[in-house]
Short mmCIF file of C-alpha atoms in Angstrom, two decimals:
data_model
loop_
_atom_site.label_atom_id
_atom_site.label_comp_id
_atom_site.label_asym_id
_atom_site.label_seq_id
_atom_site.Cartn_x
_atom_site.Cartn_y
_atom_site.Cartn_z
CA MET J 1 -21.51 26.15 5.20
CA ASP J 2 -17.81 25.92 5.01
CA ALA J 3 -16.62 22.88 3.03
CA LEU J 4 -14.72 20.13 5.50
CA PRO J 5 -10.92 21.03 4.90
CA LEU J 6 -10.22 17.27 4.51
CA THR J 7 -11.93 15.11 1.79
CA PRO J 8 -12.89 11.77 2.72
CA GLY J 9 -10.22 9.67 1.49
CA GLU J 10 -7.66 11.88 3.40
CA LEU J 11 -9.72 11.76 6.63
CA VAL J 12 -9.50 7.65 6.04
CA CYS J 13 -6.14 7.77 5.65
CA LEU J 14 -4.97 10.65 8.32
CA GLY J 15 -6.98 8.36 10.78
CA SER J 16 -5.11 5.27 10.04
CA SER J 17 -1.86 6.61 9.66
CA LEU J 18 -2.50 8.06 13.29
CA ALA J 19 -3.89 4.71 14.49
CA PHE J 20 -1.17 2.77 12.98
CA SER J 21 1.51 5.23 14.55
CA GLY J 22 0.20 5.16 17.90
CA LEU J 23 0.17 1.41 17.85
CA PHE J 24 3.82 0.82 15.99
CA TYR J 25 4.88 3.53 19.32
CA TYR J 26 3.34 1.58 21.57
CA LEU J 27 5.45 -1.55 19.85
CA HIS J 28 8.34 -0.02 20.00
CA ARG J 29 7.83 1.58 23.49
CA LYS J 30 7.07 -2.22 24.89
CA LYS J 31 10.38 -3.48 23.19
CA ALA J 32 12.66 -0.16 24.34
CA LYS J 33 11.49 -1.15 27.73
CA VAL J 34 12.35 -4.92 27.71
CA VAL J 35 15.85 -4.08 25.96
CA ALA J 36 16.47 -1.63 28.92
CA LYS J 37 15.68 -4.08 31.26
CA ILE J 38 17.97 -6.41 29.68
CA GLN J 39 20.89 -3.83 29.82
CA GLU J 40 20.18 -3.48 33.59
CA ALA J 41 19.78 -6.86 34.82
CA PRO J 42 23.35 -8.65 36.56
CA LYS J 43 25.13 -10.65 33.68
CA LEU J 44 26.39 -13.72 35.35
CA GLN J 45 27.52 -17.16 34.35
CA VAL J 46 27.11 -20.57 36.02
CA SER J 47 29.81 -21.13 38.91
CA GLU J 48 29.96 -22.26 42.17
CA SER J 49 30.08 -18.71 43.42
CA LEU J 50 26.08 -18.15 42.45
CA PRO J 51 24.88 -19.13 45.58
CA ASP J 52 27.03 -16.51 47.46
CA ILE J 53 26.23 -13.86 45.11
CA LEU J 54 22.61 -14.39 46.19
CA SER J 55 23.05 -14.34 49.55
CA ALA J 56 25.38 -11.05 49.31
CA THR J 57 21.83 -9.67 47.88
CA GLY J 58 19.85 -10.68 51.03
CA SER J 59 17.63 -11.90 49.71
CA SER J 60 17.20 -15.87 47.77
CA CYS J 61 15.46 -14.25 44.66
CA LEU J 62 16.98 -11.81 41.65
CA GLN J 63 14.09 -10.61 39.71
CA TYR J 64 15.70 -10.25 36.66
CA VAL J 65 19.33 -11.63 35.30
CA ALA J 66 20.93 -13.10 32.47
CA ILE J 67 23.09 -16.18 33.15
CA GLU J 68 24.68 -17.95 30.77
CA GLY J 69 25.71 -21.99 30.86
CA VAL J 70 25.82 -25.21 28.88
CA VAL J 71 22.49 -27.13 28.33
CA GLN J 72 22.91 -30.47 30.06
CA PRO J 73 20.09 -32.91 30.81
CA THR J 74 19.27 -34.11 34.40
CA GLU J 75 17.94 -37.37 33.32
CA ALA J 76 17.98 -38.97 29.69
CA ALA J 77 18.39 -36.72 26.89
CA LEU J 78 15.76 -36.83 23.98
CA THR J 79 17.63 -38.55 20.90
CA SER J 80 16.76 -37.46 17.06
CA PRO J 81 14.69 -40.36 15.11
CA TYR J 82 16.48 -39.38 12.26
CA HIS J 83 20.03 -38.90 14.04
CA ASN J 84 20.79 -41.45 16.71
CA GLU J 85 23.97 -39.22 17.26
CA LEU J 86 22.02 -36.03 17.96
CA GLN J 87 20.73 -35.61 21.68
CA GLY J 88 18.62 -32.66 23.02
CA VAL J 89 16.38 -31.35 26.18
CA ILE J 90 13.75 -29.92 23.75
CA GLU J 91 12.40 -31.22 20.46
CA ARG J 92 9.98 -30.06 18.14
CA LEU J 93 8.42 -32.15 15.24
CA VAL J 94 6.21 -30.44 12.42
CA LEU J 95 4.46 -31.58 9.52
CA LYS J 96 2.99 -29.15 7.03
CA GLU J 97 1.40 -29.17 4.03
CA HIS J 98 2.05 -27.45 1.08
CA ARG J 99 -0.28 -26.30 -1.37
CA LEU J 100 -1.09 -24.25 -4.56
CA ILE J 101 -4.18 -21.97 -4.59
CA TRP J 102 -5.92 -20.56 -7.64
CA ASN J 103 -5.96 -16.61 -6.97
CA SER J 104 -8.56 -15.43 -9.13
CA LEU J 105 -7.79 -11.93 -8.90
CA ALA J 106 -4.42 -12.36 -9.69
CA ARG J 107 -4.73 -15.10 -12.41
CA SER J 108 -2.01 -16.93 -10.72
CA TRP J 109 -0.99 -19.73 -8.33
CA THR J 110 -0.13 -18.70 -4.95
CA ASP J 111 1.89 -20.97 -2.16
CA SER J 112 -0.15 -21.85 1.08
CA GLU J 113 1.10 -24.01 4.07
CA ARG J 114 -0.88 -25.75 6.70
CA VAL J 115 0.21 -27.58 9.80
CA VAL J 116 -1.04 -30.69 10.04
CA LEU J 117 0.87 -32.25 13.10
CA GLU J 118 3.26 -30.44 15.88
CA GLN J 119 4.35 -32.40 18.75
CA VAL J 120 6.88 -30.48 21.38
CA HIS J 121 8.89 -32.86 23.61
CA THR J 122 10.98 -31.87 26.56
CA VAL J 123 13.23 -33.39 29.46
CA PRO J 124 14.33 -31.13 32.54
CA PHE J 125 17.42 -29.36 32.04
CA VAL J 126 20.08 -27.59 33.59
CA LEU J 127 22.63 -24.81 32.42
CA ALA J 128 25.97 -26.12 33.60
CA SER J 129 29.38 -24.11 34.19
CA PRO J 130 31.40 -24.71 30.82
CA ALA J 131 34.18 -25.74 33.51
CA GLY J 132 32.13 -28.99 34.48
CA ARG J 133 28.74 -29.92 35.94
CA SER J 134 30.17 -30.34 39.37
CA VAL J 135 31.60 -26.73 39.59
CA GLY J 136 27.66 -25.14 39.49
CA GLN J 137 24.20 -25.83 37.72
CA VAL J 138 20.78 -23.74 37.38
CA SER J 139 17.63 -25.58 36.67
CA VAL J 140 15.70 -24.12 34.02
CA GLU J 141 11.88 -24.23 34.52
CA SER J 142 9.16 -23.64 32.44
CA PRO J 143 11.32 -23.28 29.06
CA LEU J 144 8.07 -24.06 26.94
CA GLN J 145 6.98 -20.56 28.39
CA ALA J 146 9.82 -18.57 26.77
CA VAL J 147 9.28 -15.87 24.13
CA GLU J 148 10.90 -17.97 21.40
CA LEU J 149 12.30 -21.51 21.61
CA PRO J 150 15.96 -22.09 21.08
CA LEU J 151 15.91 -24.60 18.41
CA GLU J 152 17.90 -25.62 15.68
CA THR J 153 16.67 -27.42 13.01
CA VAL J 154 18.29 -30.85 12.76
CA TYR J 155 16.33 -32.14 9.97
CA GLU J 156 14.36 -31.60 7.04
CA ARG J 157 12.90 -33.37 3.92
CA PHE J 158 9.70 -32.52 1.71
CA GLN J 159 8.01 -35.12 0.07
CA GLN J 160 6.08 -34.32 -3.32
CA THR J 161 3.15 -35.64 -3.91
CA SER J 162 2.58 -37.47 -7.28
CA HIS J 163 -0.41 -36.56 -9.34
CA GLY J 164 -2.05 -38.45 -12.14
CA PHE J 165 -3.95 -37.36 -14.94
CA LYS J 166 -7.36 -37.16 -13.19
CA ASP J 167 -5.94 -35.99 -10.15
CA LEU J 168 -4.67 -32.71 -12.21
CA LEU J 169 -7.73 -32.64 -13.83
CA GLY J 170 -9.56 -32.26 -10.34
CA HIS J 171 -6.80 -29.44 -9.15
CA TYR J 172 -7.96 -27.31 -11.99
CA LEU J 173 -11.62 -27.72 -11.30
CA SER J 174 -11.22 -27.23 -7.70
CA GLY J 175 -8.52 -24.54 -7.69
CA GLU J 176 -6.23 -26.35 -5.21
CA LYS J 177 -3.09 -28.33 -6.29
CA PRO J 178 -1.32 -30.07 -3.54
CA LYS J 179 2.42 -29.75 -3.89
CA GLY J 180 3.63 -31.99 -0.44
CA PHE J 181 4.89 -32.32 2.79
CA LEU J 182 7.49 -30.61 4.78
CA GLU J 183 8.97 -32.39 7.87
CA THR J 184 11.21 -30.69 10.32
CA GLU J 185 12.88 -31.37 13.01
CA GLU J 186 14.14 -28.76 15.47
CA MET J 187 16.15 -29.55 18.50
CA LEU J 188 17.79 -27.86 21.66
CA LEU J 189 20.96 -30.09 21.73
CA VAL J 190 22.75 -30.97 24.53
CA GLY J 191 26.20 -28.95 25.06
CA SER J 192 24.89 -25.85 23.34
CA SER J 193 25.60 -22.61 24.97
CA LEU J 194 22.60 -20.93 26.30
CA THR J 195 21.76 -17.52 27.71
CA GLY J 196 18.89 -17.79 29.97
CA ILE J 197 16.85 -14.18 31.04
CA GLY J 198 14.55 -14.60 34.05
CA GLU J 199 14.20 -14.65 37.76
CA LEU J 200 17.00 -16.61 39.34
CA THR J 201 15.60 -18.23 42.83
CA MET J 202 17.64 -20.05 45.65
CA GLN J 203 15.04 -23.35 46.89
CA PRO J 204 15.49 -24.26 50.53
CA ASP J 205 17.90 -27.18 49.47
CA GLY J 206 20.38 -24.72 48.03
CA SER J 207 19.48 -25.42 44.28
CA LEU J 208 19.28 -22.82 41.60
CA ARG J 209 16.27 -22.27 39.77
CA LEU J 210 15.84 -19.98 36.65
CA GLN J 211 11.85 -19.19 35.89
CA PRO J 212 9.63 -16.78 34.12
CA PRO J 213 9.61 -13.52 36.52
CA ALA J 214 6.63 -12.79 38.46
CA ASP J 215 5.92 -9.46 37.30
CA GLY J 216 5.33 -10.69 33.93
CA THR J 217 8.53 -9.58 32.19
CA GLY J 218 9.82 -11.45 28.99
CA TYR J 219 11.31 -14.59 29.97
CA PHE J 220 14.31 -15.59 27.18
CA LEU J 221 15.98 -18.68 26.34
CA HIS J 222 18.30 -17.38 23.47
CA LEU J 223 21.73 -19.75 21.76
CA GLY J 224 24.69 -17.59 22.44
CA ASP J 225 25.32 -14.86 24.81
CA TRP J 226 22.90 -11.72 25.87
CA GLN J 227 24.60 -9.06 23.76
CA ALA J 228 23.11 -11.22 20.80
CA LEU J 229 19.79 -11.36 22.00
CA LEU J 230 19.82 -7.57 22.99
CA ALA J 231 21.27 -6.59 19.46
CA ASP J 232 17.79 -8.61 17.82
CA MET J 233 15.74 -6.86 20.58
CA GLN J 234 16.89 -3.35 19.55
CA SER J 235 16.88 -4.15 15.89
CA VAL J 236 13.11 -4.71 16.44
CA SER J 237 12.23 -2.08 18.43
CA ASN J 238 14.32 0.33 15.85
CA PHE J 239 12.08 -1.45 13.17
CA TRP J 240 8.96 -0.28 15.37
CA LYS J 241 10.10 3.03 15.64
CA TRP J 242 10.82 3.98 12.05
CA ALA J 243 7.57 2.52 11.09
CA ALA J 244 5.60 4.95 13.63
CA LEU J 245 7.79 7.71 12.40
CA LEU J 246 6.54 6.63 8.96
CA CYS J 247 3.02 6.45 9.68
CA GLY J 248 3.15 9.70 11.61
CA PHE J 249 5.19 11.60 8.71
CA VAL J 250 2.42 10.12 6.43
CA GLY J 251 -0.45 11.70 8.75
CA THR J 252 1.49 14.85 8.51
CA ALA J 253 1.99 15.16 4.86
CA VAL J 254 -1.85 14.74 4.59
CA ILE J 255 -2.46 17.73 7.47
CA LEU J 256 -0.16 19.69 5.70
CA ARG J 257 -1.57 19.16 2.16
CA ALA J 258 -5.33 20.14 3.27
CA LEU J 259 -3.54 23.56 5.26
CA PHE J 260 -1.78 24.44 1.96
CA ARG J 261 -4.92 24.01 0.01
CA ALA J 262 -7.09 25.72 2.63
CA TYR J 263 -4.42 28.54 2.44
CA TRP J 264 -4.96 28.72 -1.67
CA ASP J 265 -8.44 28.52 -1.19
CA TYR J 266 -8.11 31.68 1.24
CA ARG J 267 -6.16 33.55 -1.23
CA LEU J 268 -8.28 32.97 -4.32
CA ARG J 269 -11.50 33.89 -2.11
CA LYS J 270 -9.44 36.92 -1.16
CA GLU J 271 -8.80 37.88 -4.76
CA GLN J 272 -11.89 36.99 -5.90
CA GLU J 273 -13.61 39.27 -3.70
CA ALA J 274 -11.36 41.90 -4.09
CA GLN J 275 -11.80 41.59 -7.69
CA GLN J 276 -15.66 41.89 -7.30
CA GLN J 277 -15.49 45.20 -5.36
CA GLU J 278 -13.37 46.64 -8.13
CA PHE J 279 -16.00 45.78 -10.73
CA GLU J 280 -18.40 46.78 -8.10
CA LYS J 281 -16.68 50.43 -7.91
CA LEU J 282 -16.38 50.50 -11.86
CA ARG J 283 -20.45 49.72 -12.72
CA CYS J 284 -20.58 52.70 -9.84
CA GLN J 285 -18.97 55.15 -11.92
CA ARG J 286 -20.47 53.86 -15.21
CA SER J 287 -23.85 53.91 -14.27
CA SER J 288 -24.05 57.76 -13.79
CA ASP J 289 -22.97 58.14 -17.56
CA LEU J 290 -25.17 55.34 -18.93
CA ASP J 291 -28.85 55.71 -19.86
CA LEU J 292 -30.27 52.43 -21.08
CA SER J 293 -32.67 52.90 -23.77
CA ASP J 294 -34.91 49.66 -24.86
CA GLU J 295 -32.55 48.52 -27.43
CA PRO J 296 -29.39 46.82 -26.20
CA PRO J 297 -26.30 49.29 -26.62
CA GLU J 298 -23.42 47.72 -29.03
CA SER J 299 -21.05 47.19 -25.86
CA ALA J 300 -23.88 45.45 -24.01
CA CYS J 301 -22.79 41.77 -22.50
CA VAL J 302 -23.32 39.22 -24.98
CA ILE J 303 -24.91 36.56 -22.19
CA CYS J 304 -27.61 39.04 -20.35
CA LEU J 305 -27.74 42.25 -22.72
CA THR J 306 -28.13 44.00 -19.73
CA ASN J 307 -24.85 45.41 -18.36
CA LEU J 308 -22.30 46.84 -20.10
CA ARG J 309 -18.94 44.52 -21.33
CA GLU J 310 -16.55 45.19 -18.39
CA CYS J 311 -14.22 42.14 -18.49
CA VAL J 312 -10.99 41.51 -20.32
CA LEU J 313 -10.65 37.75 -20.52
CA LEU J 314 -7.17 36.62 -20.70
CA PRO J 315 -5.04 35.34 -22.56
CA CYS J 316 -7.60 35.21 -25.41
CA GLY J 317 -8.35 39.08 -25.16
CA HIS J 318 -12.00 38.92 -25.64
CA VAL J 319 -14.19 41.59 -24.55
CA CYS J 320 -17.57 40.43 -24.58
CA CYS J 321 -19.42 39.81 -20.94
CA CYS J 322 -19.78 41.65 -17.55
CA PHE J 323 -18.46 40.40 -14.40
CA ARG J 324 -21.50 38.93 -12.89
CA CYS J 325 -21.83 36.53 -16.25
CA PHE J 326 -18.19 35.77 -16.09
CA GLN J 327 -19.14 34.54 -12.65
CA ALA J 328 -22.05 32.48 -13.95
CA LEU J 329 -19.89 30.67 -16.68
CA PRO J 330 -20.57 26.96 -15.87
CA SER J 331 -16.86 26.55 -17.10
CA ARG J 332 -14.02 28.87 -17.36
CA THR J 333 -13.85 29.24 -20.75
CA CYS J 334 -14.22 31.96 -23.34
CA PRO J 335 -17.82 32.37 -24.51
CA ILE J 336 -16.59 33.43 -28.11
CA CYS J 337 -13.65 31.37 -28.77
CA ARG J 338 -14.03 28.25 -26.40
CA SER J 339 -10.15 28.74 -25.02
CA PRO J 340 -9.48 28.31 -21.67
CA ILE J 341 -9.59 31.26 -18.88
CA ASP J 342 -6.68 32.03 -17.04
CA ARG J 343 -7.73 35.12 -15.69
CA VAL J 344 -9.88 38.20 -16.19
CA VAL J 345 -8.80 42.21 -15.92
CA PRO J 346 -11.69 44.97 -15.73
CA LEU J 347 -11.93 47.02 -18.36
CA TYR J 348 -11.15 50.74 -18.61
CA GLN J 349 -12.87 52.69 -21.15
CA ALA J 350 -11.77 56.65 -21.55
#
């Protein structure tokens, strides 16, 4: 039975590369579809003409649009507990514990963090026209369902933990060393320029609402214009594309290596068969002229002492064995001088 063309290691590498390549290509296509949909979406700005635009489409709903405006609260805004002059409509407070963990394999301390507390507060807000709130506004619904919250870090403080001698001794025994706590505050500030990409609907009372698309398409809230969001999405899509190509290249390289090895094995097998046929032909020519007695001839093979010496071992040049014994050698070394054998040629005698 022929051996498998791929070694177990190559099979694992090939399977892993193909699996990762398929996964990365799926992620690339998923991001590429989002990019294409954002490019095709109508680009609007908050203005008093938005109701007329919806009416002109013959529907009270645009399934996917990109709309730009300025963030304004519809009621009392959130005030930062650390900066009284900062007001926002979304606030996230995060408390993280940082530790050093002893890695016995690397023989070093590695950083580790754990979220101890996270709080998110929101108030209803709208996207208003830069010209003023009276010109037009669009209510933003379910902002926490956006793919990524458009928050800015407005406060950050690291409180280092103090340790005594007993604490340090306990840390080395347990393999964990607390570093301290990182406290951060992120907010979507009032007056920020925001781009919302989602479903735009007109309510019976004439108000406009931006909400997550009903078909499950990505709902985006992004600080800045839609071109910046599109560039970020294209960058992510290209990353997954190159990752898929790299994994596919690795799988192709494994297959080519296996094919190259199979080709050389095939050539070596054909050369051995041709060489064996040549030696058999030479043996048949000599058998009619040779009459072996009970005593081995002087030119007999030094291994089997039966057949004639018919191999020239190169590069050492020793003539000491027949072809069958050469094939049975446990290692490709000369039986006389133990030097490596590169190739063997038939011995022709006049």
